[in-house]
Amino acid sequence: MNDELVAIMGRLAAGDGAAVRDLVERFGSALQGTVRSLAAHRGARLRAEEVDEVVLDVAIVLAHGAPSWRADGGAPPWVWARHRIANVVDGYIGQWAVPLDETHQESYVAPPVATVREESVLAVLASIGQRSPVAALLGEAIGRVATLRDQEIYLEVLVEMGDGNRAPADAVARLHGLTSAAVRQQCRRVRLRLQRLAATEERFASLAGIPAVA
């Protein structure tokens, strides 16, 4: 087994977020090959920039699984965790590579019932951010990785969870006219992108440990 790979995986297992970047830089070609192979098996052809985006998500997944990986097992991480990587690829293809009409058939339910809404979650977060540097940084990070609609969905799910709702995606789905599965998928994408941002940009590294991102 490659000594450098073993060292990087050891750092990931110890919680060193910077090792995510090193994994991509040193072994990106192997990760790209795995992503392309899995996508092709599903009949999808991803552009180079799309592959790079998925590879970063894959690196985050490998970081989470690093404590369970063993160098003496004989398989590199991208082979050992192939099933997990396939889930990442499936999630990406399902959200971004499905034809528009098919996406609508799967995720669209009906226009939400008109509801009198309180101040938007984005406005609330911005207000809290005036007093809390962490909240301000979180708001900036979410703005970097998600559309306005996805930002609202993600934050609304967090609010529902904080209120003790055991089915937060269901409540937010009804509000936006989506299926619960679509809401969960969008939230997963935002969370993975926030984790990637925290792992690759020092300015956002402090977000890695907060519940909204971890």
PDB file of C-alpha atoms in Angstrom:
ATOM      1  CA  MET A   1       0.000   0.000   0.000  1.00  0.00           C
ATOM      2  CA  ASN A   2       1.274   3.488  -0.880  1.00  0.00           C
ATOM      3  CA  ASP A   3       2.881   5.019   2.224  1.00  0.00           C
ATOM      4  CA  GLU A   4       1.676   8.521   1.362  1.00  0.00           C
ATOM      5  CA  LEU A   5      -1.899   7.298   1.012  1.00  0.00           C
ATOM      6  CA  VAL A   6      -1.677   5.535   4.357  1.00  0.00           C
ATOM      7  CA  ALA A   7      -0.368   8.728   5.959  1.00  0.00           C
ATOM      8  CA  ILE A   8      -3.163  10.850   4.475  1.00  0.00           C
ATOM      9  CA  MET A   9      -5.859   8.404   5.547  1.00  0.00           C
ATOM     10  CA  GLY A  10      -4.343   8.370   9.010  1.00  0.00           C
ATOM     11  CA  ARG A  11      -4.594  12.147   9.170  1.00  0.00           C
ATOM     12  CA  LEU A  12      -8.208  11.979   8.020  1.00  0.00           C
ATOM     13  CA  ALA A  13      -8.982   9.388  10.673  1.00  0.00           C
ATOM     14  CA  ALA A  14      -7.488  11.746  13.259  1.00  0.00           C
ATOM     15  CA  GLY A  15      -9.787  14.566  12.110  1.00  0.00           C
ATOM     16  CA  ASP A  16      -7.304  16.598  10.068  1.00  0.00           C
ATOM     17  CA  GLY A  17      -9.578  18.406   7.609  1.00  0.00           C
ATOM     18  CA  ALA A  18      -6.648  19.680   5.547  1.00  0.00           C
ATOM     19  CA  ALA A  19      -5.921  16.083   4.546  1.00  0.00           C
ATOM     20  CA  VAL A  20      -9.039  16.140   2.342  1.00  0.00           C
ATOM     21  CA  ARG A  21      -7.294  18.563   0.011  1.00  0.00           C
ATOM     22  CA  ASP A  22      -4.139  16.446   0.049  1.00  0.00           C
ATOM     23  CA  LEU A  23      -6.120  13.317  -0.812  1.00  0.00           C
ATOM     24  CA  VAL A  24      -7.627  15.040  -3.839  1.00  0.00           C
ATOM     25  CA  GLU A  25      -4.336  16.571  -4.958  1.00  0.00           C
ATOM     26  CA  ARG A  26      -2.293  13.379  -4.668  1.00  0.00           C
ATOM     27  CA  PHE A  27      -4.838  10.719  -5.602  1.00  0.00           C
ATOM     28  CA  GLY A  28      -7.383  12.707  -7.585  1.00  0.00           C
ATOM     29  CA  SER A  29      -6.842  10.697 -10.761  1.00  0.00           C
ATOM     30  CA  ALA A  30      -7.850   7.467  -9.014  1.00  0.00           C
ATOM     31  CA  LEU A  31     -10.909   9.146  -7.497  1.00  0.00           C
ATOM     32  CA  GLN A  32     -11.845  10.633 -10.873  1.00  0.00           C
ATOM     33  CA  GLY A  33     -11.533   7.242 -12.519  1.00  0.00           C
ATOM     34  CA  THR A  34     -13.848   5.668  -9.966  1.00  0.00           C
ATOM     35  CA  VAL A  35     -16.412   8.457 -10.355  1.00  0.00           C
ATOM     36  CA  ARG A  36     -16.331   8.275 -14.155  1.00  0.00           C
ATOM     37  CA  SER A  37     -16.661   4.489 -14.084  1.00  0.00           C
ATOM     38  CA  LEU A  38     -19.659   4.546 -11.747  1.00  0.00           C
ATOM     39  CA  ALA A  39     -21.329   7.342 -13.725  1.00  0.00           C
ATOM     40  CA  ALA A  40     -20.780   5.521 -17.028  1.00  0.00           C
ATOM     41  CA  HIS A  41     -22.247   2.348 -15.536  1.00  0.00           C
ATOM     42  CA  ARG A  42     -25.386   4.392 -14.869  1.00  0.00           C
ATOM     43  CA  GLY A  43     -25.488   5.754 -18.395  1.00  0.00           C
ATOM     44  CA  ALA A  44     -24.288   9.229 -17.459  1.00  0.00           C
ATOM     45  CA  ARG A  45     -21.348  11.137 -18.868  1.00  0.00           C
ATOM     46  CA  LEU A  46     -20.127  13.859 -16.541  1.00  0.00           C
ATOM     47  CA  ARG A  47     -18.164  16.897 -17.677  1.00  0.00           C
ATOM     48  CA  ALA A  48     -14.690  17.421 -16.230  1.00  0.00           C
ATOM     49  CA  GLU A  49     -15.887  20.127 -13.842  1.00  0.00           C
ATOM     50  CA  GLU A  50     -18.735  17.886 -12.685  1.00  0.00           C
ATOM     51  CA  VAL A  51     -16.324  15.032 -12.018  1.00  0.00           C
ATOM     52  CA  ASP A  52     -14.128  17.392  -9.983  1.00  0.00           C
ATOM     53  CA  GLU A  53     -17.138  18.462  -7.921  1.00  0.00           C
ATOM     54  CA  VAL A  54     -18.163  14.872  -7.215  1.00  0.00           C
ATOM     55  CA  VAL A  55     -14.564  13.951  -6.356  1.00  0.00           C
ATOM     56  CA  LEU A  56     -14.545  16.573  -3.609  1.00  0.00           C
ATOM     57  CA  ASP A  57     -17.775  15.128  -2.211  1.00  0.00           C
ATOM     58  CA  VAL A  58     -16.224  11.665  -2.399  1.00  0.00           C
ATOM     59  CA  ALA A  59     -13.170  12.878  -0.496  1.00  0.00           C
ATOM     60  CA  ILE A  60     -15.455  14.118   2.293  1.00  0.00           C
ATOM     61  CA  VAL A  61     -17.158  10.719   2.419  1.00  0.00           C
ATOM     62  CA  LEU A  62     -13.778   8.955   2.563  1.00  0.00           C
ATOM     63  CA  ALA A  63     -12.731  11.289   5.384  1.00  0.00           C
ATOM     64  CA  HIS A  64     -15.788  10.254   7.393  1.00  0.00           C
ATOM     65  CA  GLY A  65     -15.008   6.595   6.803  1.00  0.00           C
ATOM     66  CA  ALA A  66     -11.256   6.891   7.356  1.00  0.00           C
ATOM     67  CA  PRO A  67     -11.300   5.549  10.947  1.00  0.00           C
ATOM     68  CA  SER A  68     -12.681   2.235   9.655  1.00  0.00           C
ATOM     69  CA  TRP A  69     -10.265   1.827   6.736  1.00  0.00           C
ATOM     70  CA  ARG A  70      -7.274  -0.456   7.222  1.00  0.00           C
ATOM     71  CA  ALA A  71      -4.149  -0.334   5.066  1.00  0.00           C
ATOM     72  CA  ASP A  72      -3.569  -4.053   5.604  1.00  0.00           C
ATOM     73  CA  GLY A  73      -6.943  -4.793   4.038  1.00  0.00           C
ATOM     74  CA  GLY A  74      -5.300  -4.604   0.618  1.00  0.00           C
ATOM     75  CA  ALA A  75      -7.817  -2.265  -1.037  1.00  0.00           C
ATOM     76  CA  PRO A  76      -7.299   1.477  -1.535  1.00  0.00           C
ATOM     77  CA  PRO A  77     -10.051   3.672  -0.050  1.00  0.00           C
ATOM     78  CA  TRP A  78     -11.810   4.264  -3.375  1.00  0.00           C
ATOM     79  CA  VAL A  79     -12.201   0.509  -3.837  1.00  0.00           C
ATOM     80  CA  TRP A  80     -12.964  -0.267  -0.194  1.00  0.00           C
ATOM     81  CA  ALA A  81     -15.681   2.437  -0.118  1.00  0.00           C
ATOM     82  CA  ARG A  82     -16.988   1.897  -3.640  1.00  0.00           C
ATOM     83  CA  HIS A  83     -20.564   1.429  -2.429  1.00  0.00           C
ATOM     84  CA  ARG A  84     -20.447   4.734  -0.531  1.00  0.00           C
ATOM     85  CA  ILE A  85     -18.921   6.456  -3.533  1.00  0.00           C
ATOM     86  CA  ALA A  86     -21.698   5.017  -5.712  1.00  0.00           C
ATOM     87  CA  ASN A  87     -24.232   6.661  -3.390  1.00  0.00           C
ATOM     88  CA  VAL A  88     -22.493  10.012  -3.887  1.00  0.00           C
ATOM     89  CA  VAL A  89     -22.522   9.558  -7.673  1.00  0.00           C
ATOM     90  CA  ASP A  90     -26.172   8.503  -7.618  1.00  0.00           C
ATOM     91  CA  GLY A  91     -27.059  11.562  -5.564  1.00  0.00           C
ATOM     92  CA  TYR A  92     -25.289  13.857  -8.009  1.00  0.00           C
ATOM     93  CA  ILE A  93     -26.780  12.278 -11.113  1.00  0.00           C
ATOM     94  CA  GLY A  94     -30.229  12.216  -9.542  1.00  0.00           C
ATOM     95  CA  GLN A  95     -30.217  15.938  -8.844  1.00  0.00           C
ATOM     96  CA  TRP A  96     -28.257  17.392 -11.752  1.00  0.00           C
ATOM     97  CA  ALA A  97     -28.170  14.923 -14.648  1.00  0.00           C
ATOM     98  CA  VAL A  98     -31.798  13.835 -14.919  1.00  0.00           C
ATOM     99  CA  PRO A  99     -33.743  15.485 -17.772  1.00  0.00           C
ATOM    100  CA  LEU A 100     -35.842  18.396 -16.560  1.00  0.00           C
ATOM    101  CA  ASP A 101     -39.211  16.783 -17.252  1.00  0.00           C
ATOM    102  CA  GLU A 102     -38.203  13.640 -15.336  1.00  0.00           C
ATOM    103  CA  THR A 103     -37.015  15.725 -12.412  1.00  0.00           C
ATOM    104  CA  HIS A 104     -40.367  17.452 -12.273  1.00  0.00           C
ATOM    105  CA  GLN A 105     -42.219  14.153 -12.360  1.00  0.00           C
ATOM    106  CA  GLU A 106     -40.193  12.840  -9.424  1.00  0.00           C
ATOM    107  CA  SER A 107     -39.991  15.877  -7.180  1.00  0.00           C
ATOM    108  CA  TYR A 108     -42.959  18.103  -7.981  1.00  0.00           C
ATOM    109  CA  VAL A 109     -46.155  17.522  -6.034  1.00  0.00           C
ATOM    110  CA  ALA A 110     -48.344  20.606  -6.116  1.00  0.00           C
ATOM    111  CA  PRO A 111     -48.060  24.294  -5.399  1.00  0.00           C
ATOM    112  CA  PRO A 112     -47.908  24.819  -1.650  1.00  0.00           C
ATOM    113  CA  VAL A 113     -50.974  26.105   0.114  1.00  0.00           C
ATOM    114  CA  ALA A 114     -50.739  29.830   0.603  1.00  0.00           C
ATOM    115  CA  THR A 115     -49.345  30.439   4.062  1.00  0.00           C
ATOM    116  CA  VAL A 116     -48.668  33.560   6.049  1.00  0.00           C
ATOM    117  CA  ARG A 117     -44.966  33.241   6.738  1.00  0.00           C
ATOM    118  CA  GLU A 118     -42.871  34.948   9.352  1.00  0.00           C
ATOM    119  CA  GLU A 119     -39.600  36.628   8.549  1.00  0.00           C
ATOM    120  CA  SER A 120     -37.553  34.425   6.223  1.00  0.00           C
ATOM    121  CA  VAL A 121     -34.926  32.149   7.744  1.00  0.00           C
ATOM    122  CA  LEU A 122     -32.259  33.946   5.708  1.00  0.00           C
ATOM    123  CA  ALA A 123     -33.252  37.281   7.245  1.00  0.00           C
ATOM    124  CA  VAL A 124     -33.237  35.716  10.707  1.00  0.00           C
ATOM    125  CA  LEU A 125     -29.768  34.246  10.155  1.00  0.00           C
ATOM    126  CA  ALA A 126     -28.510  37.608   8.886  1.00  0.00           C
ATOM    127  CA  SER A 127     -29.919  39.295  11.976  1.00  0.00           C
ATOM    128  CA  ILE A 128     -28.254  36.773  14.288  1.00  0.00           C
ATOM    129  CA  GLY A 129     -25.064  37.197  12.294  1.00  0.00           C
ATOM    130  CA  GLN A 130     -24.859  40.826  13.397  1.00  0.00           C
ATOM    131  CA  ARG A 131     -24.227  39.536  16.928  1.00  0.00           C
ATOM    132  CA  SER A 132     -22.626  36.158  16.280  1.00  0.00           C
ATOM    133  CA  PRO A 133     -19.480  35.757  14.133  1.00  0.00           C
ATOM    134  CA  VAL A 134     -20.234  32.043  13.713  1.00  0.00           C
ATOM    135  CA  ALA A 135     -23.727  32.745  12.374  1.00  0.00           C
ATOM    136  CA  ALA A 136     -22.335  35.412  10.057  1.00  0.00           C
ATOM    137  CA  LEU A 137     -19.723  32.987   8.735  1.00  0.00           C
ATOM    138  CA  LEU A 138     -22.351  30.278   8.266  1.00  0.00           C
ATOM    139  CA  GLY A 139     -24.522  32.684   6.306  1.00  0.00           C
ATOM    140  CA  GLU A 140     -21.600  33.599   4.083  1.00  0.00           C
ATOM    141  CA  ALA A 141     -20.709  29.936   3.553  1.00  0.00           C
ATOM    142  CA  ILE A 142     -24.251  28.906   2.640  1.00  0.00           C
ATOM    143  CA  GLY A 143     -24.407  31.792   0.213  1.00  0.00           C
ATOM    144  CA  ARG A 144     -21.268  30.451  -1.447  1.00  0.00           C
ATOM    145  CA  VAL A 145     -22.528  26.903  -1.991  1.00  0.00           C
ATOM    146  CA  ALA A 146     -26.289  27.066  -2.599  1.00  0.00           C
ATOM    147  CA  THR A 147     -28.982  28.931  -4.485  1.00  0.00           C
ATOM    148  CA  LEU A 148     -31.331  31.149  -2.495  1.00  0.00           C
ATOM    149  CA  ARG A 149     -34.061  28.515  -2.663  1.00  0.00           C
ATOM    150  CA  ASP A 150     -31.761  25.745  -1.449  1.00  0.00           C
ATOM    151  CA  GLN A 151     -30.442  28.003   1.311  1.00  0.00           C
ATOM    152  CA  GLU A 152     -33.983  28.531   2.560  1.00  0.00           C
ATOM    153  CA  ILE A 153     -34.824  24.828   2.373  1.00  0.00           C
ATOM    154  CA  TYR A 154     -31.671  23.859   4.251  1.00  0.00           C
ATOM    155  CA  LEU A 155     -32.137  26.432   7.003  1.00  0.00           C
ATOM    156  CA  GLU A 156     -35.848  25.662   7.340  1.00  0.00           C
ATOM    157  CA  VAL A 157     -35.034  21.987   7.882  1.00  0.00           C
ATOM    158  CA  LEU A 158     -32.526  22.981  10.579  1.00  0.00           C
ATOM    159  CA  VAL A 159     -35.184  25.118  12.266  1.00  0.00           C
ATOM    160  CA  GLU A 160     -37.692  22.254  12.179  1.00  0.00           C
ATOM    161  CA  MET A 161     -35.086  19.945  13.703  1.00  0.00           C
ATOM    162  CA  GLY A 162     -34.340  22.491  16.400  1.00  0.00           C
ATOM    163  CA  ASP A 163     -38.045  22.655  17.211  1.00  0.00           C
ATOM    164  CA  GLY A 164     -38.065  18.904  17.793  1.00  0.00           C
ATOM    165  CA  ASN A 165     -39.861  17.917  14.588  1.00  0.00           C
ATOM    166  CA  ARG A 166     -39.032  14.266  13.907  1.00  0.00           C
ATOM    167  CA  ALA A 167     -39.929  14.631  10.227  1.00  0.00           C
ATOM    168  CA  PRO A 168     -38.470  18.035   9.301  1.00  0.00           C
ATOM    169  CA  ALA A 169     -38.184  17.237   5.586  1.00  0.00           C
ATOM    170  CA  ASP A 170     -41.920  16.480   5.433  1.00  0.00           C
ATOM    171  CA  ALA A 171     -42.850  19.871   6.874  1.00  0.00           C
ATOM    172  CA  VAL A 172     -40.508  21.797   4.572  1.00  0.00           C
ATOM    173  CA  ALA A 173     -41.571  19.743   1.549  1.00  0.00           C
ATOM    174  CA  ARG A 174     -45.206  20.753   2.050  1.00  0.00           C
ATOM    175  CA  LEU A 175     -44.206  24.393   2.248  1.00  0.00           C
ATOM    176  CA  HIS A 176     -42.274  24.303  -1.030  1.00  0.00           C
ATOM    177  CA  GLY A 177     -44.385  21.842  -3.023  1.00  0.00           C
ATOM    178  CA  LEU A 178     -41.681  19.179  -3.110  1.00  0.00           C
ATOM    179  CA  THR A 179     -41.422  15.573  -2.035  1.00  0.00           C
ATOM    180  CA  SER A 180     -39.700  14.800   1.236  1.00  0.00           C
ATOM    181  CA  ALA A 181     -37.084  12.825  -0.714  1.00  0.00           C
ATOM    182  CA  ALA A 182     -36.245  15.882  -2.826  1.00  0.00           C
ATOM    183  CA  VAL A 183     -35.829  18.034   0.293  1.00  0.00           C
ATOM    184  CA  ARG A 184     -33.557  15.472   1.927  1.00  0.00           C
ATOM    185  CA  GLN A 185     -31.460  15.225  -1.230  1.00  0.00           C
ATOM    186  CA  GLN A 186     -31.085  18.995  -1.528  1.00  0.00           C
ATOM    187  CA  CYS A 187     -30.116  19.271   2.136  1.00  0.00           C
ATOM    188  CA  ARG A 188     -27.548  16.527   1.718  1.00  0.00           C
ATOM    189  CA  ARG A 189     -25.990  18.381  -1.211  1.00  0.00           C
ATOM    190  CA  VAL A 190     -25.800  21.639   0.736  1.00  0.00           C
ATOM    191  CA  ARG A 191     -24.308  19.915   3.789  1.00  0.00           C
ATOM    192  CA  LEU A 192     -21.668  18.141   1.707  1.00  0.00           C
ATOM    193  CA  ARG A 193     -20.726  21.400  -0.006  1.00  0.00           C
ATOM    194  CA  LEU A 194     -20.463  23.173   3.350  1.00  0.00           C
ATOM    195  CA  GLN A 195     -18.240  20.380   4.654  1.00  0.00           C
ATOM    196  CA  ARG A 196     -16.096  20.619   1.548  1.00  0.00           C
ATOM    197  CA  LEU A 197     -15.794  24.395   1.945  1.00  0.00           C
ATOM    198  CA  ALA A 198     -14.794  24.017   5.596  1.00  0.00           C
ATOM    199  CA  ALA A 199     -12.220  21.383   4.662  1.00  0.00           C
ATOM    200  CA  THR A 200     -10.643  23.270   1.776  1.00  0.00           C
ATOM    201  CA  GLU A 201     -10.751  26.954   2.777  1.00  0.00           C
ATOM    202  CA  GLU A 202      -9.123  27.989   6.027  1.00  0.00           C
ATOM    203  CA  ARG A 203     -11.495  30.924   6.445  1.00  0.00           C
ATOM    204  CA  PHE A 204     -14.410  28.499   6.917  1.00  0.00           C
ATOM    205  CA  ALA A 205     -12.553  25.758   8.815  1.00  0.00           C
ATOM    206  CA  SER A 206     -14.223  26.657  12.118  1.00  0.00           C
ATOM    207  CA  LEU A 207     -17.605  25.654  10.705  1.00  0.00           C
ATOM    208  CA  ALA A 208     -16.587  22.000  10.455  1.00  0.00           C
ATOM    209  CA  GLY A 209     -17.558  21.293  14.054  1.00  0.00           C
ATOM    210  CA  ILE A 210     -20.930  23.028  14.296  1.00  0.00           C
ATOM    211  CA  PRO A 211     -24.123  20.896  14.079  1.00  0.00           C
ATOM    212  CA  ALA A 212     -25.389  22.736  10.994  1.00  0.00           C
ATOM    213  CA  VAL A 213     -22.358  21.523   9.022  1.00  0.00           C
ATOM    214  CA  ALA A 214     -20.853  18.451  10.724  1.00  0.00           C
TER     215      ALA A 214
END
